Amino acid sequence: MAALRKRSKKVAWGVVLALVLAGVFGAGGAGAQVSFGELNAVPACIGGVQTQDCAYGQAELPPAEAVAAEVRHLETVLPAVAALDIPVYTVRQRCSLPGLGMLAGCTLPGQNKVYLFASPRYASYTVGVRKGEANVERFAPYLAAYAVAHEFGHVVRYQLVDNRTLQEYLKLRGAAGADAKGWTCHPEEIFAEDFRWLFGSEKARYIPYLCGIAPPGEKEKAFLLEVLAGE
Ligand SMILES: [Zn+2]
């Protein structure tokens, strides 16, 4: 799961009506499409979570075009991901886990679906000053790209990477004893964060690497590319 962390940049809250498109997006390639849908409520299969309505309405949803762009990016970079044809559902409810806070998204073991939840952070802006002029940018595309890349990492692990390979990877990563270090360093979270960091778009990497260890590098990327090429 992807938890939302406080960002150090100044964030101003605002409300914007986002045009969110439901349906199926053409992915630019012959026959390649991004499977995309919207749900009104968190599905019952996601147990143990607390839900909340969106105070800012549609502005709290991940922008559909940003979701589709990140999916297309990952499918272009990794044919094995394109072959999984992972459907993405945005959910018009906030979703929290006690002790973890608000979730950006989740996947379920054994399924290849990705759920992205509403969040007030999608309605926020990053504010900076460049050459004396205020630069205001909606934060939503970055958060959407982050959530897609991280959750796709979980699906790739469930569908394409077996336990033995994960252990080999963690050893290479210098994180073989990661279990004891808390949830952000749980092996599954390391894998998902590494996947985002290594294969996500520039927008997906706008949010810092969230596990409590150094981000992965070229040797980790080469290992995963070899594993995924074998699929
Ligand atoms: Zn996660």
PDB file of C-alpha atoms and ligand atoms in Angstrom:
ATOM      1  CA  MET A   1       0.000   0.000   0.000  1.00  0.00           C
ATOM      2  CA  ALA A   2       1.087   3.548  -0.514  1.00  0.00           C
ATOM      3  CA  ALA A   3       0.775   5.884   2.410  1.00  0.00           C
ATOM      4  CA  LEU A   4       0.779   9.610   1.956  1.00  0.00           C
ATOM      5  CA  ARG A   5       3.569  11.442   3.668  1.00  0.00           C
ATOM      6  CA  LYS A   6       3.782  15.106   4.493  1.00  0.00           C
ATOM      7  CA  ARG A   7       5.877  16.935   1.946  1.00  0.00           C
ATOM      8  CA  SER A   8       8.394  19.520   2.956  1.00  0.00           C
ATOM      9  CA  LYS A   9       7.394  21.902   0.169  1.00  0.00           C
ATOM     10  CA  LYS A  10       4.823  24.498   0.919  1.00  0.00           C
ATOM     11  CA  VAL A  11       1.417  23.232   0.039  1.00  0.00           C
ATOM     12  CA  ALA A  12      -1.596  25.439  -0.298  1.00  0.00           C
ATOM     13  CA  TRP A  13      -4.990  23.842  -0.183  1.00  0.00           C
ATOM     14  CA  GLY A  14      -7.378  24.754  -2.880  1.00  0.00           C
ATOM     15  CA  VAL A  15     -10.371  23.488  -4.680  1.00  0.00           C
ATOM     16  CA  VAL A  16     -10.440  22.857  -8.375  1.00  0.00           C
ATOM     17  CA  LEU A  17     -12.981  21.038 -10.412  1.00  0.00           C
ATOM     18  CA  ALA A  18     -11.144  18.291 -12.181  1.00  0.00           C
ATOM     19  CA  LEU A  19     -12.495  16.833 -15.340  1.00  0.00           C
ATOM     20  CA  VAL A  20     -12.212  13.143 -14.681  1.00  0.00           C
ATOM     21  CA  LEU A  21     -12.930  10.863 -17.553  1.00  0.00           C
ATOM     22  CA  ALA A  22     -14.261   7.390 -17.021  1.00  0.00           C
ATOM     23  CA  GLY A  23     -13.918   4.667 -19.568  1.00  0.00           C
ATOM     24  CA  VAL A  24     -11.066   3.280 -21.569  1.00  0.00           C
ATOM     25  CA  PHE A  25      -8.149   5.288 -22.871  1.00  0.00           C
ATOM     26  CA  GLY A  26      -6.392   4.466 -26.092  1.00  0.00           C
ATOM     27  CA  ALA A  27      -2.714   4.013 -25.311  1.00  0.00           C
ATOM     28  CA  GLY A  28      -1.367   5.065 -28.669  1.00  0.00           C
ATOM     29  CA  GLY A  29      -0.342   1.607 -29.819  1.00  0.00           C
ATOM     30  CA  ALA A  30      -2.353  -0.827 -31.881  1.00  0.00           C
ATOM     31  CA  GLY A  31      -4.643  -2.725 -29.532  1.00  0.00           C
ATOM     32  CA  ALA A  32      -2.966  -1.277 -26.447  1.00  0.00           C
ATOM     33  CA  GLN A  33      -5.403   0.352 -24.065  1.00  0.00           C
ATOM     34  CA  VAL A  34      -5.372   1.519 -20.501  1.00  0.00           C
ATOM     35  CA  SER A  35      -8.156  -0.171 -18.563  1.00  0.00           C
ATOM     36  CA  PHE A  36      -9.605   2.467 -16.313  1.00  0.00           C
ATOM     37  CA  GLY A  37     -12.728   2.759 -14.229  1.00  0.00           C
ATOM     38  CA  GLU A  38     -14.257   4.741 -11.383  1.00  0.00           C
ATOM     39  CA  LEU A  39     -15.917   3.311  -8.297  1.00  0.00           C
ATOM     40  CA  ASN A  40     -18.181   5.190  -5.883  1.00  0.00           C
ATOM     41  CA  ALA A  41     -16.988   3.329  -2.813  1.00  0.00           C
ATOM     42  CA  VAL A  42     -14.021   1.325  -1.561  1.00  0.00           C
ATOM     43  CA  PRO A  43     -14.694  -2.311  -2.584  1.00  0.00           C
ATOM     44  CA  ALA A  44     -15.651  -4.683   0.217  1.00  0.00           C
ATOM     45  CA  CYS A  45     -12.675  -6.906  -0.649  1.00  0.00           C
ATOM     46  CA  ILE A  46     -10.349  -4.255   0.842  1.00  0.00           C
ATOM     47  CA  GLY A  47     -10.818  -5.108   4.490  1.00  0.00           C
ATOM     48  CA  GLY A  48      -9.819  -3.313   7.684  1.00  0.00           C
ATOM     49  CA  VAL A  49      -9.881   0.182   6.253  1.00  0.00           C
ATOM     50  CA  GLN A  50     -11.782   3.298   7.252  1.00  0.00           C
ATOM     51  CA  THR A  51     -13.517   5.336   4.581  1.00  0.00           C
ATOM     52  CA  GLN A  52     -14.484   8.958   4.425  1.00  0.00           C
ATOM     53  CA  ASP A  53     -16.345  11.108   1.900  1.00  0.00           C
ATOM     54  CA  CYS A  54     -14.505  13.691  -0.190  1.00  0.00           C
ATOM     55  CA  ALA A  55     -14.952  17.199   1.204  1.00  0.00           C
ATOM     56  CA  TYR A  56     -13.632  18.687  -2.070  1.00  0.00           C
ATOM     57  CA  GLY A  57     -15.571  16.407  -4.411  1.00  0.00           C
ATOM     58  CA  GLN A  58     -14.072  15.500  -7.797  1.00  0.00           C
ATOM     59  CA  ALA A  59     -10.936  17.555  -7.064  1.00  0.00           C
ATOM     60  CA  GLU A  60      -9.846  14.803  -4.683  1.00  0.00           C
ATOM     61  CA  LEU A  61      -9.648  12.177  -7.400  1.00  0.00           C
ATOM     62  CA  PRO A  62      -6.428  11.285  -9.196  1.00  0.00           C
ATOM     63  CA  PRO A  63      -6.652  12.997 -12.611  1.00  0.00           C
ATOM     64  CA  ALA A  64      -7.533  10.321 -15.168  1.00  0.00           C
ATOM     65  CA  GLU A  65      -5.176  11.709 -17.772  1.00  0.00           C
ATOM     66  CA  ALA A  66      -2.237  11.585 -15.321  1.00  0.00           C
ATOM     67  CA  VAL A  67      -3.107   7.999 -14.392  1.00  0.00           C
ATOM     68  CA  ALA A  68      -3.296   6.963 -18.042  1.00  0.00           C
ATOM     69  CA  ALA A  69      -0.021   8.724 -18.862  1.00  0.00           C
ATOM     70  CA  GLU A  70       1.841   6.852 -16.115  1.00  0.00           C
ATOM     71  CA  VAL A  71       0.349   3.505 -17.156  1.00  0.00           C
ATOM     72  CA  ARG A  72       1.400   4.146 -20.748  1.00  0.00           C
ATOM     73  CA  HIS A  73       4.883   5.098 -19.598  1.00  0.00           C
ATOM     74  CA  LEU A  74       5.328   1.881 -17.605  1.00  0.00           C
ATOM     75  CA  GLU A  75       3.904  -0.253 -20.410  1.00  0.00           C
ATOM     76  CA  THR A  76       6.270   1.366 -22.892  1.00  0.00           C
ATOM     77  CA  VAL A  77       9.331   0.883 -20.691  1.00  0.00           C
ATOM     78  CA  LEU A  78       8.447  -2.682 -19.677  1.00  0.00           C
ATOM     79  CA  PRO A  79       6.684  -5.045 -22.123  1.00  0.00           C
ATOM     80  CA  ALA A  80       6.097  -7.504 -19.251  1.00  0.00           C
ATOM     81  CA  VAL A  81       3.940  -4.860 -17.565  1.00  0.00           C
ATOM     82  CA  ALA A  82       2.004  -4.208 -20.770  1.00  0.00           C
ATOM     83  CA  ALA A  83       1.283  -7.944 -21.000  1.00  0.00           C
ATOM     84  CA  LEU A  84      -0.307  -7.897 -17.520  1.00  0.00           C
ATOM     85  CA  ASP A  85      -2.913  -5.381 -18.740  1.00  0.00           C
ATOM     86  CA  ILE A  86      -3.410  -4.054 -15.201  1.00  0.00           C
ATOM     87  CA  PRO A  87      -6.780  -2.331 -14.714  1.00  0.00           C
ATOM     88  CA  VAL A  88      -6.803   0.833 -12.603  1.00  0.00           C
ATOM     89  CA  TYR A  89      -9.827   1.926 -10.598  1.00  0.00           C
ATOM     90  CA  THR A  90     -10.142   5.297  -8.940  1.00  0.00           C
ATOM     91  CA  VAL A  91     -12.384   5.313  -5.877  1.00  0.00           C
ATOM     92  CA  ARG A  92     -14.486   8.332  -4.909  1.00  0.00           C
ATOM     93  CA  GLN A  93     -13.777   7.867  -1.200  1.00  0.00           C
ATOM     94  CA  ARG A  94     -10.844   8.573   1.060  1.00  0.00           C
ATOM     95  CA  CYS A  95      -9.368   5.408   2.550  1.00  0.00           C
ATOM     96  CA  SER A  96      -7.300   5.103   5.729  1.00  0.00           C
ATOM     97  CA  LEU A  97      -5.700   2.315   7.695  1.00  0.00           C
ATOM     98  CA  PRO A  98      -5.494   2.733  11.469  1.00  0.00           C
ATOM     99  CA  GLY A  99      -1.861   3.434  12.389  1.00  0.00           C
ATOM    100  CA  LEU A 100      -0.846   4.060   8.784  1.00  0.00           C
ATOM    101  CA  GLY A 101      -2.962   7.032   7.798  1.00  0.00           C
ATOM    102  CA  MET A 102      -4.502   7.844   4.471  1.00  0.00           C
ATOM    103  CA  LEU A 103      -3.729   5.522   1.591  1.00  0.00           C
ATOM    104  CA  ALA A 104      -2.990   6.678  -1.932  1.00  0.00           C
ATOM    105  CA  GLY A 105      -3.749   3.263  -3.335  1.00  0.00           C
ATOM    106  CA  CYS A 106      -3.649  -0.464  -2.858  1.00  0.00           C
ATOM    107  CA  THR A 107      -3.511  -3.814  -4.588  1.00  0.00           C
ATOM    108  CA  LEU A 108      -4.625  -7.192  -3.320  1.00  0.00           C
ATOM    109  CA  PRO A 109      -2.445 -10.305  -3.422  1.00  0.00           C
ATOM    110  CA  GLY A 110      -3.562 -12.656  -6.158  1.00  0.00           C
ATOM    111  CA  GLN A 111      -5.258  -9.892  -8.131  1.00  0.00           C
ATOM    112  CA  ASN A 112      -3.799  -7.604 -10.749  1.00  0.00           C
ATOM    113  CA  LYS A 113      -6.164  -4.693 -10.075  1.00  0.00           C
ATOM    114  CA  VAL A 114      -4.929  -1.365  -8.775  1.00  0.00           C
ATOM    115  CA  TYR A 115      -7.179   0.866  -6.669  1.00  0.00           C
ATOM    116  CA  LEU A 116      -6.390   4.561  -6.248  1.00  0.00           C
ATOM    117  CA  PHE A 117      -8.261   6.413  -3.510  1.00  0.00           C
ATOM    118  CA  ALA A 118      -9.491   9.962  -3.269  1.00  0.00           C
ATOM    119  CA  SER A 119      -7.382  12.274  -1.161  1.00  0.00           C
ATOM    120  CA  PRO A 120      -7.501  15.967  -0.221  1.00  0.00           C
ATOM    121  CA  ARG A 121      -3.887  16.114  -1.382  1.00  0.00           C
ATOM    122  CA  TYR A 122      -5.032  15.849  -4.992  1.00  0.00           C
ATOM    123  CA  ALA A 123      -6.749  19.201  -4.495  1.00  0.00           C
ATOM    124  CA  SER A 124      -3.525  20.863  -3.329  1.00  0.00           C
ATOM    125  CA  TYR A 125      -0.925  22.957  -5.075  1.00  0.00           C
ATOM    126  CA  THR A 126       2.811  23.332  -4.884  1.00  0.00           C
ATOM    127  CA  VAL A 127       3.856  26.947  -4.753  1.00  0.00           C
ATOM    128  CA  GLY A 128       7.274  28.310  -5.647  1.00  0.00           C
ATOM    129  CA  VAL A 129       8.791  31.576  -6.782  1.00  0.00           C
ATOM    130  CA  ARG A 130      10.838  31.721  -9.972  1.00  0.00           C
ATOM    131  CA  LYS A 131      12.512  34.978 -11.043  1.00  0.00           C
ATOM    132  CA  GLY A 132      10.222  36.962  -8.788  1.00  0.00           C
ATOM    133  CA  GLU A 133       7.070  35.390 -10.181  1.00  0.00           C
ATOM    134  CA  ALA A 134       4.873  32.992  -8.278  1.00  0.00           C
ATOM    135  CA  ASN A 135       4.739  29.537  -9.793  1.00  0.00           C
ATOM    136  CA  VAL A 136       1.647  27.622  -8.796  1.00  0.00           C
ATOM    137  CA  GLU A 137       1.291  24.047  -9.897  1.00  0.00           C
ATOM    138  CA  ARG A 138      -1.332  21.470  -9.124  1.00  0.00           C
ATOM    139  CA  PHE A 139       0.174  18.624  -7.126  1.00  0.00           C
ATOM    140  CA  ALA A 140      -2.295  16.030  -8.395  1.00  0.00           C
ATOM    141  CA  PRO A 141      -0.401  14.732 -11.483  1.00  0.00           C
ATOM    142  CA  TYR A 142       2.664  13.926  -9.377  1.00  0.00           C
ATOM    143  CA  LEU A 143       0.695  12.120  -6.699  1.00  0.00           C
ATOM    144  CA  ALA A 144      -1.254  10.164  -9.332  1.00  0.00           C
ATOM    145  CA  ALA A 145       1.946   9.138 -11.138  1.00  0.00           C
ATOM    146  CA  TYR A 146       3.561   8.132  -7.844  1.00  0.00           C
ATOM    147  CA  ALA A 147       0.555   6.038  -6.809  1.00  0.00           C
ATOM    148  CA  VAL A 148       0.321   4.253 -10.180  1.00  0.00           C
ATOM    149  CA  ALA A 149       4.041   3.439 -10.348  1.00  0.00           C
ATOM    150  CA  HIS A 150       4.174   2.224  -6.718  1.00  0.00           C
ATOM    151  CA  GLU A 151       1.043   0.070  -6.983  1.00  0.00           C
ATOM    152  CA  PHE A 152       2.148  -1.369 -10.320  1.00  0.00           C
ATOM    153  CA  GLY A 153       5.302  -2.383  -8.463  1.00  0.00           C
ATOM    154  CA  HIS A 154       3.180  -4.446  -6.068  1.00  0.00           C
ATOM    155  CA  VAL A 155       1.320  -6.116  -8.948  1.00  0.00           C
ATOM    156  CA  VAL A 156       4.580  -6.917 -10.742  1.00  0.00           C
ATOM    157  CA  ARG A 157       5.898  -8.521  -7.576  1.00  0.00           C
ATOM    158  CA  TYR A 158       2.720 -10.588  -7.062  1.00  0.00           C
ATOM    159  CA  GLN A 159       2.431 -11.643 -10.687  1.00  0.00           C
ATOM    160  CA  LEU A 160       5.986 -11.895 -12.010  1.00  0.00           C
ATOM    161  CA  VAL A 161       8.495 -12.157  -9.147  1.00  0.00           C
ATOM    162  CA  ASP A 162       8.547 -15.276  -6.982  1.00  0.00           C
ATOM    163  CA  ASN A 163       9.617 -15.372  -3.320  1.00  0.00           C
ATOM    164  CA  ARG A 164      13.073 -16.756  -4.072  1.00  0.00           C
ATOM    165  CA  THR A 165      13.759 -14.002  -6.600  1.00  0.00           C
ATOM    166  CA  LEU A 166      12.521 -11.366  -4.154  1.00  0.00           C
ATOM    167  CA  GLN A 167      14.955 -12.655  -1.528  1.00  0.00           C
ATOM    168  CA  GLU A 168      17.792 -12.588  -4.070  1.00  0.00           C
ATOM    169  CA  TYR A 169      16.847  -9.042  -4.943  1.00  0.00           C
ATOM    170  CA  LEU A 170      16.742  -7.915  -1.306  1.00  0.00           C
ATOM    171  CA  LYS A 171      20.167  -9.443  -0.757  1.00  0.00           C
ATOM    172  CA  LEU A 172      21.555  -7.593  -3.748  1.00  0.00           C
ATOM    173  CA  ARG A 173      19.841  -4.498  -2.399  1.00  0.00           C
ATOM    174  CA  GLY A 174      21.520  -4.843   1.002  1.00  0.00           C
ATOM    175  CA  ALA A 175      18.092  -5.105   2.600  1.00  0.00           C
ATOM    176  CA  ALA A 176      17.834  -8.812   3.364  1.00  0.00           C
ATOM    177  CA  GLY A 177      16.954  -8.082   7.024  1.00  0.00           C
ATOM    178  CA  ALA A 178      14.334  -5.514   6.194  1.00  0.00           C
ATOM    179  CA  ASP A 179      11.472  -7.187   8.058  1.00  0.00           C
ATOM    180  CA  ALA A 180      12.288  -5.701  11.421  1.00  0.00           C
ATOM    181  CA  LYS A 181      12.543  -2.093  10.343  1.00  0.00           C
ATOM    182  CA  GLY A 182       8.945  -1.027  10.164  1.00  0.00           C
ATOM    183  CA  TRP A 183       6.380  -0.909   7.414  1.00  0.00           C
ATOM    184  CA  THR A 184       8.164   1.435   5.008  1.00  0.00           C
ATOM    185  CA  CYS A 185      10.987  -1.055   4.912  1.00  0.00           C
ATOM    186  CA  HIS A 186       8.817  -4.117   4.638  1.00  0.00           C
ATOM    187  CA  PRO A 187      10.243  -6.168   1.751  1.00  0.00           C
ATOM    188  CA  GLU A 188       7.077  -5.722  -0.316  1.00  0.00           C
ATOM    189  CA  GLU A 189       7.192  -1.951   0.156  1.00  0.00           C
ATOM    190  CA  ILE A 190      10.871  -1.813  -0.742  1.00  0.00           C
ATOM    191  CA  PHE A 191      10.090  -3.659  -3.951  1.00  0.00           C
ATOM    192  CA  ALA A 192       7.183  -1.364  -4.844  1.00  0.00           C
ATOM    193  CA  GLU A 193       9.140   1.785  -4.043  1.00  0.00           C
ATOM    194  CA  ASP A 194      12.175   0.518  -5.965  1.00  0.00           C
ATOM    195  CA  PHE A 195       9.954  -0.243  -8.950  1.00  0.00           C
ATOM    196  CA  ARG A 196       8.590   3.306  -8.875  1.00  0.00           C
ATOM    197  CA  TRP A 197      12.051   4.763  -8.511  1.00  0.00           C
ATOM    198  CA  LEU A 198      13.657   2.680 -11.256  1.00  0.00           C
ATOM    199  CA  PHE A 199      10.877   2.554 -13.848  1.00  0.00           C
ATOM    200  CA  GLY A 200       8.399   5.339 -13.014  1.00  0.00           C
ATOM    201  CA  SER A 201       8.210   8.558 -14.987  1.00  0.00           C
ATOM    202  CA  GLU A 202       9.850  11.796 -13.937  1.00  0.00           C
ATOM    203  CA  LYS A 203       6.537  12.832 -12.385  1.00  0.00           C
ATOM    204  CA  ALA A 204       6.390   9.594 -10.374  1.00  0.00           C
ATOM    205  CA  ARG A 205       9.841  10.350  -8.927  1.00  0.00           C
ATOM    206  CA  TYR A 206       8.880  13.895  -7.924  1.00  0.00           C
ATOM    207  CA  ILE A 207       7.884  12.432  -4.556  1.00  0.00           C
ATOM    208  CA  PRO A 208      10.991  11.376  -2.616  1.00  0.00           C
ATOM    209  CA  TYR A 209      11.901   7.730  -2.136  1.00  0.00           C
ATOM    210  CA  LEU A 210       9.893   6.754   0.941  1.00  0.00           C
ATOM    211  CA  CYS A 211      11.630   3.689   2.385  1.00  0.00           C
ATOM    212  CA  GLY A 212      14.179   4.307   5.113  1.00  0.00           C
ATOM    213  CA  ILE A 213      17.140   3.148   3.009  1.00  0.00           C
ATOM    214  CA  ALA A 214      19.046   4.625   0.077  1.00  0.00           C
ATOM    215  CA  PRO A 215      17.170   4.499  -3.245  1.00  0.00           C
ATOM    216  CA  PRO A 216      18.113   1.711  -5.691  1.00  0.00           C
ATOM    217  CA  GLY A 217      20.595   2.201  -8.504  1.00  0.00           C
ATOM    218  CA  GLU A 218      21.885   0.668 -11.720  1.00  0.00           C
ATOM    219  CA  LYS A 219      22.662  -2.816 -10.389  1.00  0.00           C
ATOM    220  CA  GLU A 220      19.148  -3.189  -8.999  1.00  0.00           C
ATOM    221  CA  LYS A 221      17.700  -1.936 -12.281  1.00  0.00           C
ATOM    222  CA  ALA A 222      19.772  -4.438 -14.288  1.00  0.00           C
ATOM    223  CA  PHE A 223      18.638  -7.296 -12.017  1.00  0.00           C
ATOM    224  CA  LEU A 224      14.962  -6.433 -12.352  1.00  0.00           C
ATOM    225  CA  LEU A 225      15.193  -5.893 -16.097  1.00  0.00           C
ATOM    226  CA  GLU A 226      16.657  -9.378 -16.451  1.00  0.00           C
ATOM    227  CA  VAL A 227      13.934 -10.915 -14.269  1.00  0.00           C
ATOM    228  CA  LEU A 228      11.164  -9.123 -16.189  1.00  0.00           C
ATOM    229  CA  ALA A 229      12.711  -9.947 -19.563  1.00  0.00           C
ATOM    230  CA  GLY A 230      12.329 -13.628 -18.675  1.00  0.00           C
ATOM    231  CA  GLU A 231       8.553 -13.239 -18.457  1.00  0.00           C
TER     232      GLU A 231
HETATM  233 ZN    ZN B   1       2.850  -0.164  -1.051  1.00  0.00          ZN
END
